[in-house]
Amino acid sequence: MKTFDHTGKVFAITGGSRGIGEAIVRRLAAEGAHVFATYHSQPERAEAIASEIRAAGGQATFLQVNVSDEEQVKGFIDTVVSQGGRIDGLVNNAGITKDGLIMRMSTQDWASVIDTNLSGVFYACKAAARPMMSQRSGRIVNIGSIVGLQGNAGQANYSSAKAGLVGLTKSLARELASRNVFVNCVAPGFVETDMTSKLTDEQKAAYFGNIPMKRGAQPDEIASVVSFFLAQESSYITGQILNVDGGLAM
Ligand SMILES: NC(=O)c1ccc[n+]([C@@H]2O[C@H](COP(=O)([O-])OP(=O)(O)OC[C@H]3O[C@@H](n4cnc5c(N)ncnc54)[C@H](O)[C@@H]3O)[C@@H](O)[C@H]2O)c1
């Protein structure tokens, strides 16, 4: 469903080959943008999504990037600017979980989640900030999580990284607003993707029991909010964390 008009805009999205990122890529391309997205390990899936978008008259380009590698992330943003001519928006969506209670969480599992979910966002924001400041316009949307606000047993690494995104979002919002670059964070609750498909039906039922809407989100229910933060319609909003969680955290 088309909501906002992004005709002619150039957007960069990390982790666009499945789940929430795929929904963001499909939506923004349908809304008229030239979408540059990263994939990590599924080239066939990325190519299939790009082909479908092109067949429908849209523009999508996928590049292989590991967001925990600063050089690769910088190379991705440089490619977006050189091929797209500009960068109107950056969506930091790529993320992983490596859950475990703290007594059993290895330093490696701590570090890899921080590297991917927090440092990866820092690398992309740093690379995109310069062209956006030069253009005197740009939008950055970070995909956080309500566990970054509330914490979650078994997710010390993940919730710390997502809490870090809150500080990163607000600091960059303050640094960049005078250049017309706005930075916001979308914090989903439970979304039906590969990330949550590992949970048993009992675990899901227990989780849904605490959600006022009694269900998880579909990925496009996150993508539509991301699209809003990239659109002219959100022109007086920066530094905000918007929970998209069926009422779970309030
Ligand atoms: N699914 C949920 O319930 C939920 C809830 C809150 C927040 N989120 C967040 O939403 C975002 C997307 O999650 P999802 O549910 O679609 O998960 P997913 O596992 O389906 O997709 C994650 C994406 O990140 C990419 N990725 C992982 N590691 C990467 C790396 N090192 N370099 C580049 N790309 C990498 C994957 O290739 C994939 O495209 C994540 O940041 C996640 O933390 C998800």
Short mmCIF file of C-alpha atoms and ligand atoms in Angstrom, two decimals:
data_model
loop_
_atom_site.label_atom_id
_atom_site.label_comp_id
_atom_site.label_asym_id
_atom_site.label_seq_id
_atom_site.Cartn_x
_atom_site.Cartn_y
_atom_site.Cartn_z
CA MET A 1 0.00 0.00 0.00
CA LYS A 2 1.38 3.41 -0.99
CA THR A 3 1.16 6.05 1.75
CA PHE A 4 3.85 8.70 1.40
CA ASP A 5 5.32 10.12 -1.79
CA HIS A 6 9.07 9.47 -2.06
CA THR A 7 9.35 10.02 -5.81
CA GLY A 8 12.95 10.74 -6.81
CA LYS A 9 14.40 10.23 -3.34
CA VAL A 10 17.45 8.09 -2.66
CA PHE A 11 17.39 5.88 0.43
CA ALA A 12 19.92 3.49 1.98
CA ILE A 13 18.65 0.57 4.08
CA THR A 14 20.78 -1.97 5.92
CA GLY A 15 19.59 -5.58 6.18
CA GLY A 16 17.05 -5.36 3.36
CA SER A 17 16.84 -8.97 2.24
CA ARG A 18 14.30 -10.24 4.76
CA GLY A 19 11.99 -9.40 7.66
CA ILE A 20 11.43 -5.77 8.58
CA GLY A 21 14.18 -4.56 6.22
CA GLU A 22 12.58 -6.32 3.24
CA ALA A 23 9.22 -4.70 4.07
CA ILE A 24 10.93 -1.28 4.28
CA VAL A 25 12.67 -1.81 0.93
CA ARG A 26 9.47 -2.93 -0.81
CA ARG A 27 7.39 -0.09 0.65
CA LEU A 28 9.86 2.71 -0.10
CA ALA A 29 10.40 1.46 -3.66
CA ALA A 30 6.61 1.32 -4.17
CA GLU A 31 6.43 4.89 -2.88
CA GLY A 32 8.80 6.04 -5.64
CA ALA A 33 12.27 6.02 -4.10
CA HIS A 34 15.47 4.59 -5.55
CA VAL A 35 16.33 2.13 -2.81
CA PHE A 36 19.87 0.95 -2.12
CA ALA A 37 19.85 -1.93 0.34
CA THR A 38 22.37 -4.28 1.87
CA TYR A 39 22.22 -8.02 2.19
CA HIS A 40 24.54 -10.09 4.31
CA SER A 41 24.27 -13.75 3.40
CA GLN A 42 21.37 -14.31 0.98
CA PRO A 43 22.30 -13.02 -2.51
CA GLU A 44 19.54 -15.01 -4.28
CA ARG A 45 16.89 -13.58 -2.00
CA ALA A 46 18.20 -10.03 -2.44
CA GLU A 47 18.27 -10.45 -6.23
CA ALA A 48 14.71 -11.87 -6.25
CA ILE A 49 13.40 -8.85 -4.29
CA ALA A 50 15.26 -6.40 -6.57
CA SER A 51 13.90 -8.16 -9.70
CA GLU A 52 10.32 -8.01 -8.41
CA ILE A 53 10.66 -4.32 -7.61
CA ARG A 54 12.13 -3.56 -11.04
CA ALA A 55 9.42 -5.60 -12.77
CA ALA A 56 6.85 -3.40 -11.03
CA GLY A 57 8.62 -0.26 -12.34
CA GLY A 58 10.59 0.56 -9.19
CA GLN A 59 14.30 1.04 -8.54
CA ALA A 60 16.24 -1.19 -6.17
CA THR A 61 19.94 -2.00 -5.90
CA PHE A 62 21.37 -4.53 -3.43
CA LEU A 63 24.99 -4.63 -2.23
CA GLN A 64 26.68 -7.15 0.06
CA VAL A 65 27.77 -5.46 3.29
CA ASN A 66 28.73 -6.57 6.78
CA VAL A 67 27.63 -3.66 8.95
CA SER A 68 30.15 -4.50 11.67
CA ASP A 69 32.95 -3.66 9.19
CA GLU A 70 33.44 0.12 9.04
CA GLU A 71 35.17 0.11 5.64
CA GLN A 72 32.35 -1.90 4.04
CA VAL A 73 29.71 0.41 5.52
CA LYS A 74 31.55 3.51 4.33
CA GLY A 75 31.91 1.91 0.89
CA PHE A 76 28.14 1.25 0.81
CA ILE A 77 27.23 4.85 1.63
CA ASP A 78 29.81 6.15 -0.89
CA THR A 79 28.24 3.90 -3.56
CA VAL A 80 24.74 5.18 -2.75
CA VAL A 81 25.90 8.78 -3.15
CA SER A 82 27.90 8.14 -6.35
CA GLN A 83 25.23 5.98 -8.06
CA GLY A 84 22.15 7.73 -6.65
CA GLY A 85 23.57 11.24 -6.86
CA ARG A 86 22.57 12.04 -3.26
CA ILE A 87 21.32 10.37 -0.06
CA ASP A 88 17.96 11.53 1.30
CA GLY A 89 17.56 8.89 3.98
CA LEU A 90 19.38 6.16 5.88
CA VAL A 91 17.54 3.35 7.67
CA ASN A 92 19.69 1.37 10.11
CA ASN A 93 17.75 -1.88 10.28
CA ALA A 94 20.33 -4.71 10.28
CA GLY A 95 20.51 -6.48 13.61
CA ILE A 96 21.14 -9.81 15.31
CA THR A 97 20.35 -11.57 18.58
CA LYS A 98 22.63 -13.87 20.57
CA ASP A 99 20.52 -14.46 23.65
CA GLY A 100 21.59 -15.95 26.96
CA LEU A 101 21.46 -15.25 30.65
CA ILE A 102 24.46 -13.23 31.79
CA MET A 103 26.15 -16.13 33.60
CA ARG A 104 26.26 -18.01 30.30
CA MET A 105 26.77 -15.12 27.86
CA SER A 106 30.22 -15.29 26.27
CA THR A 107 32.26 -12.14 25.72
CA GLN A 108 32.13 -12.99 22.02
CA ASP A 109 28.31 -13.03 22.01
CA TRP A 110 28.30 -9.73 23.89
CA ALA A 111 30.77 -8.13 21.47
CA SER A 112 29.24 -9.37 18.21
CA VAL A 113 25.79 -8.01 19.11
CA ILE A 114 27.26 -4.64 20.16
CA ASP A 115 29.43 -4.56 16.99
CA THR A 116 26.48 -5.27 14.65
CA ASN A 117 23.57 -3.54 16.39
CA LEU A 118 25.33 -0.44 17.77
CA SER A 119 28.76 0.13 16.19
CA GLY A 120 27.32 -0.73 12.75
CA VAL A 121 24.78 2.07 13.16
CA PHE A 122 27.51 4.49 14.26
CA TYR A 123 29.56 3.65 11.12
CA ALA A 124 26.59 4.24 8.80
CA CYS A 125 25.50 7.47 10.52
CA LYS A 126 29.05 8.80 10.40
CA ALA A 127 29.40 8.02 6.70
CA ALA A 128 25.97 9.47 5.80
CA ALA A 129 26.22 12.59 7.95
CA ARG A 130 28.76 14.33 5.69
CA PRO A 131 26.78 14.15 2.42
CA MET A 132 23.52 14.92 4.25
CA MET A 133 25.08 18.00 5.92
CA SER A 134 26.44 19.17 2.55
CA GLN A 135 23.00 18.73 0.97
CA ARG A 136 21.46 20.55 3.95
CA SER A 137 18.86 17.79 4.17
CA GLY A 138 18.57 14.20 5.24
CA ARG A 139 16.76 11.75 7.48
CA ILE A 140 18.14 8.94 9.59
CA VAL A 141 15.86 6.28 11.09
CA ASN A 142 17.33 3.77 13.54
CA ILE A 143 15.46 0.55 14.26
CA GLY A 144 15.64 0.13 18.01
CA SER A 145 13.50 -2.07 20.23
CA ILE A 146 11.32 -1.64 23.27
CA VAL A 147 13.80 -3.89 25.12
CA GLY A 148 16.27 -0.99 24.79
CA LEU A 149 13.88 0.96 27.00
CA GLN A 150 12.65 -1.81 29.30
CA GLY A 151 15.46 -4.39 29.35
CA ASN A 152 14.83 -8.11 28.86
CA ALA A 153 16.09 -11.12 30.79
CA GLY A 154 18.39 -13.12 28.51
CA GLN A 155 19.14 -10.16 26.24
CA ALA A 156 21.75 -8.09 28.12
CA ASN A 157 23.79 -7.66 24.92
CA TYR A 158 20.84 -6.89 22.64
CA SER A 159 19.03 -4.55 25.05
CA SER A 160 22.29 -2.68 25.80
CA ALA A 161 22.90 -2.17 22.08
CA LYS A 162 19.32 -0.99 21.54
CA ALA A 163 19.55 1.32 24.58
CA GLY A 164 22.74 2.69 23.01
CA LEU A 165 20.74 3.56 19.90
CA VAL A 166 18.53 5.81 22.03
CA GLY A 167 21.55 7.88 23.08
CA LEU A 168 23.00 7.82 19.56
CA THR A 169 19.67 8.95 18.06
CA LYS A 170 19.24 11.84 20.49
CA SER A 171 22.88 13.00 20.27
CA LEU A 172 22.87 13.02 16.47
CA ALA A 173 19.48 14.74 16.44
CA ARG A 174 21.04 17.56 18.46
CA GLU A 175 24.21 17.67 16.33
CA LEU A 176 22.52 17.65 12.93
CA ALA A 177 19.19 19.52 13.27
CA SER A 178 20.70 22.87 12.31
CA ARG A 179 21.72 21.32 8.97
CA ASN A 180 18.18 20.07 8.35
CA VAL A 181 19.16 16.46 9.07
CA PHE A 182 16.66 14.74 11.38
CA VAL A 183 17.28 11.57 13.35
CA ASN A 184 14.60 9.36 14.89
CA CYS A 185 14.23 5.83 16.21
CA VAL A 186 11.43 3.31 15.66
CA ALA A 187 11.21 0.85 18.55
CA PRO A 188 9.20 -2.27 17.65
CA GLY A 189 7.83 -4.71 20.21
CA PHE A 190 7.20 -8.16 18.73
CA VAL A 191 7.34 -8.48 14.92
CA GLU A 192 6.65 -11.70 12.98
CA THR A 193 10.03 -12.32 11.27
CA ASP A 194 12.83 -14.91 11.17
CA MET A 195 14.21 -13.28 14.34
CA THR A 196 11.11 -14.22 16.35
CA SER A 197 10.29 -17.48 14.53
CA LYS A 198 12.74 -19.27 16.86
CA LEU A 199 10.26 -18.84 19.74
CA THR A 200 7.93 -21.69 20.63
CA ASP A 201 4.14 -21.26 20.39
CA GLU A 202 4.00 -21.25 24.21
CA GLN A 203 6.61 -18.46 24.40
CA LYS A 204 4.71 -16.45 21.78
CA ALA A 205 1.38 -16.95 23.57
CA ALA A 206 2.93 -15.73 26.84
CA TYR A 207 4.37 -12.69 25.07
CA PHE A 208 1.13 -11.86 23.25
CA GLY A 209 -0.77 -12.11 26.54
CA ASN A 210 1.06 -8.97 27.72
CA ILE A 211 0.36 -6.98 24.55
CA PRO A 212 -2.86 -4.93 24.74
CA MET A 213 -3.50 -5.70 21.04
CA LYS A 214 -2.84 -9.43 21.78
CA ARG A 215 -0.78 -9.99 18.63
CA GLY A 216 2.60 -9.31 17.07
CA ALA A 217 3.21 -6.81 14.25
CA GLN A 218 3.56 -7.67 10.59
CA PRO A 219 6.81 -6.21 9.14
CA ASP A 220 4.94 -3.66 7.02
CA GLU A 221 3.40 -2.16 10.18
CA ILE A 222 6.96 -1.10 11.07
CA ALA A 223 7.83 -0.10 7.49
CA SER A 224 4.93 2.36 7.28
CA VAL A 225 6.22 4.24 10.35
CA VAL A 226 9.75 4.30 8.92
CA SER A 227 8.30 5.78 5.73
CA PHE A 228 6.62 8.52 7.78
CA PHE A 229 9.93 9.48 9.42
CA LEU A 230 11.51 9.74 5.94
CA ALA A 231 8.64 11.83 4.56
CA GLN A 232 7.98 15.56 4.36
CA GLU A 233 5.00 14.92 6.68
CA SER A 234 7.38 14.47 9.67
CA SER A 235 9.29 17.72 9.00
CA TYR A 236 9.16 18.99 12.62
CA ILE A 237 10.20 15.78 14.41
CA THR A 238 13.72 14.85 15.51
CA GLY A 239 15.32 12.95 18.39
CA GLN A 240 12.22 10.84 19.04
CA ILE A 241 11.83 7.19 19.95
CA LEU A 242 8.48 5.90 18.71
CA ASN A 243 7.31 2.58 20.14
CA VAL A 244 5.44 0.47 17.57
CA ASP A 245 4.39 -2.33 19.84
CA GLY A 246 0.62 -2.78 20.06
CA GLY A 247 0.66 -0.90 23.36
CA LEU A 248 3.15 -3.19 25.13
CA ALA A 249 5.39 -0.45 26.57
CA MET A 250 3.59 2.63 27.87
N1 LIG B 1 11.44 -9.09 14.96
C1 LIG B 1 11.21 -8.41 16.06
O1 LIG B 1 10.36 -8.77 16.88
C2 LIG B 1 11.99 -7.15 16.36
C3 LIG B 1 11.62 -6.40 17.47
C4 LIG B 1 12.30 -5.22 17.77
C5 LIG B 1 13.33 -4.82 16.95
N2 LIG B 1 13.70 -5.56 15.89
C6 LIG B 1 14.82 -5.08 15.08
O2 LIG B 1 14.43 -4.95 13.74
C7 LIG B 1 15.57 -5.13 12.90
C8 LIG B 1 15.25 -6.18 11.84
O3 LIG B 1 14.93 -7.38 12.49
P1 LIG B 1 14.13 -8.58 11.81
O4 LIG B 1 13.15 -9.05 12.79
O5 LIG B 1 13.69 -8.21 10.45
O6 LIG B 1 15.30 -9.68 11.77
P2 LIG B 1 15.83 -10.66 10.66
O7 LIG B 1 16.74 -11.59 11.37
O8 LIG B 1 14.71 -11.21 9.87
O9 LIG B 1 16.66 -9.68 9.71
C9 LIG B 1 17.84 -9.08 10.14
C10 LIG B 1 18.55 -8.47 8.96
O10 LIG B 1 19.83 -7.98 9.39
C11 LIG B 1 20.82 -8.46 8.50
N3 LIG B 1 22.10 -8.59 9.19
C12 LIG B 1 22.39 -9.32 10.29
N4 LIG B 1 23.69 -9.20 10.60
C13 LIG B 1 24.24 -8.36 9.68
C14 LIG B 1 25.54 -7.85 9.45
N5 LIG B 1 26.57 -8.14 10.27
N6 LIG B 1 25.74 -7.04 8.40
C15 LIG B 1 24.72 -6.73 7.58
N7 LIG B 1 23.46 -7.16 7.74
C16 LIG B 1 23.24 -7.98 8.77
C17 LIG B 1 20.29 -9.81 8.02
O11 LIG B 1 20.94 -10.19 6.82
C18 LIG B 1 18.83 -9.51 7.86
O12 LIG B 1 18.57 -8.91 6.61
C19 LIG B 1 16.72 -5.52 13.81
O13 LIG B 1 17.50 -4.38 14.11
C20 LIG B 1 16.01 -6.00 15.06
O14 LIG B 1 16.82 -5.87 16.20
C21 LIG B 1 13.05 -6.72 15.56
#
